[in-house]
mmCIF file of C-alpha atoms in Angstrom:
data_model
loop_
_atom_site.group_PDB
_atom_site.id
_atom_site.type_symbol
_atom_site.label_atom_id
_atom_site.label_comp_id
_atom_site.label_asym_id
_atom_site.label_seq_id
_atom_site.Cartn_x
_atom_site.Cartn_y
_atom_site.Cartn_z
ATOM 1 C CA UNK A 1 0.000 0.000 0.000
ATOM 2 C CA UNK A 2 1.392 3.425 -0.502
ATOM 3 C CA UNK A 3 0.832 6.927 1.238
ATOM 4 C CA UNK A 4 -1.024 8.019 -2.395
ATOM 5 C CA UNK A 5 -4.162 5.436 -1.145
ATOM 6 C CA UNK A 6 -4.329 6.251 2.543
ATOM 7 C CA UNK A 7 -4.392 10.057 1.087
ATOM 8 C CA UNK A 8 -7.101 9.416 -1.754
ATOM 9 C CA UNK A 9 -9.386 7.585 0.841
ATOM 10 C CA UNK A 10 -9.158 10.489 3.211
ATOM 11 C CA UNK A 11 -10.329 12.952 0.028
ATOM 12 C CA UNK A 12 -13.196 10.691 -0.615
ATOM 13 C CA UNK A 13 -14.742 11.189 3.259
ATOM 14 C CA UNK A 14 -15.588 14.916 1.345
ATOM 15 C CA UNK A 15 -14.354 16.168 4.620
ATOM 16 C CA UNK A 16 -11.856 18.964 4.649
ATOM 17 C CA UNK A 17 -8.283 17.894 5.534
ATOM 18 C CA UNK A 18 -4.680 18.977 5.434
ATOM 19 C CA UNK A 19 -1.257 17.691 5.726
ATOM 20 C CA UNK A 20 0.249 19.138 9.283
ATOM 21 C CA UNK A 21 -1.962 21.626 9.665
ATOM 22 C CA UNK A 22 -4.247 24.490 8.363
ATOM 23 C CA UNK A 23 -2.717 27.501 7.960
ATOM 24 C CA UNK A 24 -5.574 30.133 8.798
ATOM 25 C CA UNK A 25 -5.544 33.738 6.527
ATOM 26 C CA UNK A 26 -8.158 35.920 5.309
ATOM 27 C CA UNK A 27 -7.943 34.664 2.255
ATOM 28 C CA UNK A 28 -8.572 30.786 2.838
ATOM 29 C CA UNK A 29 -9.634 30.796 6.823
ATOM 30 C CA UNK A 30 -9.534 27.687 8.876
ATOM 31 C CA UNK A 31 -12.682 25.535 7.712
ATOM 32 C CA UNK A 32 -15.653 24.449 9.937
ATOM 33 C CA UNK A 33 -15.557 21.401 12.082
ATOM 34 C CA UNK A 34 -14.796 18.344 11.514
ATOM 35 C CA UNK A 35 -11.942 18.268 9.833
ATOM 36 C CA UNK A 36 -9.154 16.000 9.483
ATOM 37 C CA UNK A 37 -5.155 16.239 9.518
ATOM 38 C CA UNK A 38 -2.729 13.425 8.744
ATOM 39 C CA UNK A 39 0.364 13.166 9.312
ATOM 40 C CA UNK A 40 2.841 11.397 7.328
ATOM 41 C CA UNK A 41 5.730 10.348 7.613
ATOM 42 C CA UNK A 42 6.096 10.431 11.501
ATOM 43 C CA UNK A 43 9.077 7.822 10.887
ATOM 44 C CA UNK A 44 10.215 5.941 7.957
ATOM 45 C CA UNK A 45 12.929 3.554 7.052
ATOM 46 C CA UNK A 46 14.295 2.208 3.268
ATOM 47 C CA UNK A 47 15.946 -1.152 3.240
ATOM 48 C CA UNK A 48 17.127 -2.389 -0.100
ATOM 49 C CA UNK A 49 19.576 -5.136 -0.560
ATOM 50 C CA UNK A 50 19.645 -5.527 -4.278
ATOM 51 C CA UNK A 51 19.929 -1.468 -5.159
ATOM 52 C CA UNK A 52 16.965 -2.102 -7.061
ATOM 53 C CA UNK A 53 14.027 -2.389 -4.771
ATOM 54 C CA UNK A 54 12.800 -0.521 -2.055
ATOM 55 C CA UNK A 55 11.007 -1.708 1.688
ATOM 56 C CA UNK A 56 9.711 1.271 3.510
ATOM 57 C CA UNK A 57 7.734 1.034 6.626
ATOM 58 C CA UNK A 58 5.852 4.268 7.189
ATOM 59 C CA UNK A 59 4.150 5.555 10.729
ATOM 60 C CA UNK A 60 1.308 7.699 9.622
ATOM 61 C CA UNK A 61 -1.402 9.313 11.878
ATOM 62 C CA UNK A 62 -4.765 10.806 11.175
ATOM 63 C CA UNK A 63 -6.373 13.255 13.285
ATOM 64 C CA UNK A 64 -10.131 13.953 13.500
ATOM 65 C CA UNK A 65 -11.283 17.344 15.016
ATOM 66 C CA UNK A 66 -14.634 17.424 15.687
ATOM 67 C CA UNK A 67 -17.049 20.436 17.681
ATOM 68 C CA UNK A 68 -17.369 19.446 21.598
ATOM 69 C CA UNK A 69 -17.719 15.761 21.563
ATOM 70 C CA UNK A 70 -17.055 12.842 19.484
ATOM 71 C CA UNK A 71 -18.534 12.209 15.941
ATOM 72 C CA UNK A 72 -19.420 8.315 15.726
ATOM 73 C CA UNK A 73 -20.668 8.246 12.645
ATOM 74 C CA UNK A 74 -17.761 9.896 11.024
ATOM 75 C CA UNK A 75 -15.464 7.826 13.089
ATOM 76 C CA UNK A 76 -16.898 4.792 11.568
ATOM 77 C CA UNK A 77 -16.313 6.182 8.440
ATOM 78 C CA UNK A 78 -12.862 6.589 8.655
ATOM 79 C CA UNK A 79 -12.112 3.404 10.336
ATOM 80 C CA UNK A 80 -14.581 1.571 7.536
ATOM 81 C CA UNK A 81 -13.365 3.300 4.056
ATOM 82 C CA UNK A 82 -10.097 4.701 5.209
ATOM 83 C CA UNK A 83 -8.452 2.351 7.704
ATOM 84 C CA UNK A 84 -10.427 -0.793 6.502
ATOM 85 C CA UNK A 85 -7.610 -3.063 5.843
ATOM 86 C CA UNK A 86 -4.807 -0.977 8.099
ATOM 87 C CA UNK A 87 -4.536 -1.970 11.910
ATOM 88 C CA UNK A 88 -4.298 1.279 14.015
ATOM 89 C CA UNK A 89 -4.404 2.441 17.788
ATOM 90 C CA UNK A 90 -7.288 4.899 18.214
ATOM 91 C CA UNK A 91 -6.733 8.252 20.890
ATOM 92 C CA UNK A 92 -9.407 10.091 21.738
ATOM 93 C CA UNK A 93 -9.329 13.573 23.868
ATOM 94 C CA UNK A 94 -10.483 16.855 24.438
ATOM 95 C CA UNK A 95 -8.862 20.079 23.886
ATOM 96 C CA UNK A 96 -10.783 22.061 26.324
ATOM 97 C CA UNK A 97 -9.707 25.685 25.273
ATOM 98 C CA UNK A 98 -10.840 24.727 22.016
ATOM 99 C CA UNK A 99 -13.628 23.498 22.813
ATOM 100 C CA UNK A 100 -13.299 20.382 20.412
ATOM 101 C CA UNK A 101 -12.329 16.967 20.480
ATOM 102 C CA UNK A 102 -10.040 15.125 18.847
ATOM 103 C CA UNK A 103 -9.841 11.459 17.246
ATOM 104 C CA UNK A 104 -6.607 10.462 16.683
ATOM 105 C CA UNK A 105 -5.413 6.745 14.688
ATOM 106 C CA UNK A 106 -1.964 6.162 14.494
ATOM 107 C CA UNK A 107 -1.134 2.721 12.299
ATOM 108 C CA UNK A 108 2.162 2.076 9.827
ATOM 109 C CA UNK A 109 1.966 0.968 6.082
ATOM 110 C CA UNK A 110 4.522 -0.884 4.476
ATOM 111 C CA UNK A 111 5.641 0.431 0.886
ATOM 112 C CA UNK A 112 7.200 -1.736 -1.839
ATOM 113 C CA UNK A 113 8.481 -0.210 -5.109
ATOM 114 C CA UNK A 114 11.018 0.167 -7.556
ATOM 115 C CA UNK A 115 14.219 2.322 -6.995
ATOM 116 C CA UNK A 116 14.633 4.964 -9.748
ATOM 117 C CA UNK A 117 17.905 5.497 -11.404
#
């Protein structure tokens, strides 16, 4: 599986989302709740023996922000269409001078491809 999927399936949830984080201006303001933030890589390692081939293990998180309290439904969404065939550790907590809560997966993919060059 590569990054490219785990991205495309977020984009089809039609729910806002960024890598990192938004970056608020007047010109494109921060966009209503929910939203969603991933994070990739948080760590990732090649391995290739043959210089022709690359294994890459890659820790990826996805955040869910949500207004005041926890959004089921779209928590089963993203653990249904985007996670579906990913094992992940689910965090869940509340930012209090927010005032929103976040859902947070954290779960590694393993990439396998071809080395350029």
């Amino acid at each position: 599986m590569k990054t490219d999927t785990i991205i495309q399936r977020i984009r089809n949830t039609g729910l806002p989302y960024t890598e990192i984080e938004f970056q608020g201006t007047i010109e494109t303001p921060f966009p209503q709740l929910p939203y969603i933030v991933y994070i990739k890589p948080l760590i990732e390692e090649d391995k290739s023996d043959d210089g022709a081939v690359y294994i890459r293990r890659v820790k990826m998180a996805i955040e869910l922000y949500t207004d005041r309290t926890p959004e089921e439904v779209l928590e089963k969404k993203i653990e249904e269409e985007v996670l579906k065939d990913i094992e992940y550790k689910k965090y869940q907590t509340k930012i209090e001078n927010e005032d929103i809560t976040q859902t947070a997966y954290e779960f590694s993919i393993i990439e396998k491809g071809k080395i350029n060059g």
